[in-house]
Steps between C-alpha positions, in 0.01 A plus 500: 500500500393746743662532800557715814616465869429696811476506848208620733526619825229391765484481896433246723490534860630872478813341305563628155576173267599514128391219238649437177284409195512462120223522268509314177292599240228776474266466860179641300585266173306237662192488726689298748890565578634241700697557835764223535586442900788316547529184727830402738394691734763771364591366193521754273584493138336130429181663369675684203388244241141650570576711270398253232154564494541825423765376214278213354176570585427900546454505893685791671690401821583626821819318640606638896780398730305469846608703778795321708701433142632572187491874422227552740550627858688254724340375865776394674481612855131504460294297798313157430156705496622723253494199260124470483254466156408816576827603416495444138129500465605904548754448291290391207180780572803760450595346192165459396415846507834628410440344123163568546359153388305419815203514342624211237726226578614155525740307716729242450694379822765237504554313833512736779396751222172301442418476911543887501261538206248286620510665856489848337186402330321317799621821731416781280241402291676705170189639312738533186643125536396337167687126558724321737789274398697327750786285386708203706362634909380237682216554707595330815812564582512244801390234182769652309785368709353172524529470172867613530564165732295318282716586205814507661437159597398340175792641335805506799386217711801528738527799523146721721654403766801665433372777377242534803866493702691760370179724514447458866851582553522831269767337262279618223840558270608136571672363147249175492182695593583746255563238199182313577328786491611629172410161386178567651449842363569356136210272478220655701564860476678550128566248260721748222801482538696759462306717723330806295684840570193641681434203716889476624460854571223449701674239688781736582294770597363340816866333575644833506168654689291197659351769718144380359534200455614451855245654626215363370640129414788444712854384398407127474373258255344213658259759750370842449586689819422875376121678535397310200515155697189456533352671209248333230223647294202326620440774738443694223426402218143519473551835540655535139252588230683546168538226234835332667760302272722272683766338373777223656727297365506172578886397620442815686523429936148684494350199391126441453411436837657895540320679242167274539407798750487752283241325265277396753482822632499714243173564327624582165770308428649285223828318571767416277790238555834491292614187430872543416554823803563502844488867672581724202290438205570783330837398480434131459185482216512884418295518150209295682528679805458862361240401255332345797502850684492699220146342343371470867543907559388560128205277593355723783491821247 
């Protein structure tokens, strides 16, 4: 297997910012490489498994650490309007051009990764875009925590209320809110147990660094105070073009009420649900979920 790593240096707002990438596989092997944009925001490392389709199926890959975390300039200090989509829609024109594959490409983004993608491709129109895949991102996120409470409440009955408590008074490391969370996290956003390398990585990557995350989701679970708060994709998503794949799984919080957005807005769009995943289904159903992405890319050629 081919590999290689890099950084490439870019500016934004007269700053000079770094970005770390790996390619996987030969870029011109294939008519359409795909660029793999991690979700969190700033989790880094959980998109390494990408690296499967080039493996199995042939398709070179292009895995980054966003700027803000992992090996890839840090932001801390940085004020809130720094942490705009222009910011990384920079990031990815620089490495674009730097491995010279803007004129052929795909993207797959997971979670925040897949609102960045889709926003890249509504913004900037890519001429070289070939296919859009966006994995797990809800798009409402006001619906999105709904479905939180709804969940929370199904499953802990006694305990929103509690939880709603401790967040109003910052005790966000409280022992109780933390177990019911973790309970939480286990069924609706990864059901394999124990936790792949890559995705506990991830994980703490943004504990050690939640500049990102903090900015653009806020430290809570039950509300999204960051920029993002009141994102969702309806505002743009007749704007996207490109045959679009999205997938969910369905014990995933971004339920089907979530992602219904996307394929009502979306022109070209087919949407595919995983019955045994919740956020990760590359981790959770990983044969199907690469030969899902793998034939849907080879399809476009």
């Amino acid at each position: 297997m081919t590999e290689s790593t890099g950084h490439v240096t870019w500016t934004y707002k007269g700053e000079e910012l770094q970005t770390w990438y790996k390619v996987v596989g030969d870029l011109h092997s294939f008519p359409t490489p795909v660029i793999a944009l991690h979700g969190g925001p700033g989790m880094p490392h959980i998109m390494e498994t990408h690296d499967t389709l080039h493996t199995a199926h042939g398709i070179p890959v292009v895995i980054y650490d966003q700027v803000g975390c992992g090996r890839s300039t840090r932001l801390g200090g940085k004020p809130a309007d720094f942490f705009a989509f222009e910011l990384w829609f920079a990031e990815l024109d620089a490495l674009l051009a730097h491995l010279r594959v803007a004129s052929r490409f795909a993207l797959v983004g997971h979670s925040w990764g897949g609102a960045l993608a889709a926003e890249y491709t509504a913004a900037r129109q890519p001429a070289g875009l070939r296919a859009l895949v966006v994995v797990g991102m809800p798009g409402d996120l006001q619906v999105w925590t709904r479905c939180a409470r709804r969940l929370l409440t199904a499953g802990w009955p006694d305990k929103l209320a509690y939880l709603e408590r401790c967040e109003e008074e910052g005790k966000l490391d409280d022992a109780e809110y933390r177990a019911v969370y973790g309970e939480y996290f286990q069924k609706h956003m990864i059901s394999v147990t124990p936790w792949p390398k890559p995705f506990a990585d991830g994980i703490s990557a943004m504990l050690e660094d939640p500049t990102v995350p903090g900015h653009l989701m806020g430290p809570y679970k039950l509300k999204v105070s960051g920029t993002l708060r009141d994102w969702k994709i309806a505002r743009n998503a007749p704007k996207i073009h490109v045959p679009t794949l999205l997938v969910s799984g369905i014990n995933d919080q971004a339920q089907e009420e979530t992602m219904r957005p996307w394929f009502n807005g979306i022109p070209k769009i087919k949407w595919v649900v995983f019955a045994h995943s919740c956020h990760v289904p590359f981790f959770e159903e990983p044969d199907r979920y690469f030969d899902i992405v793998a034939n849907f890319v080879r399809d476009l050629q």
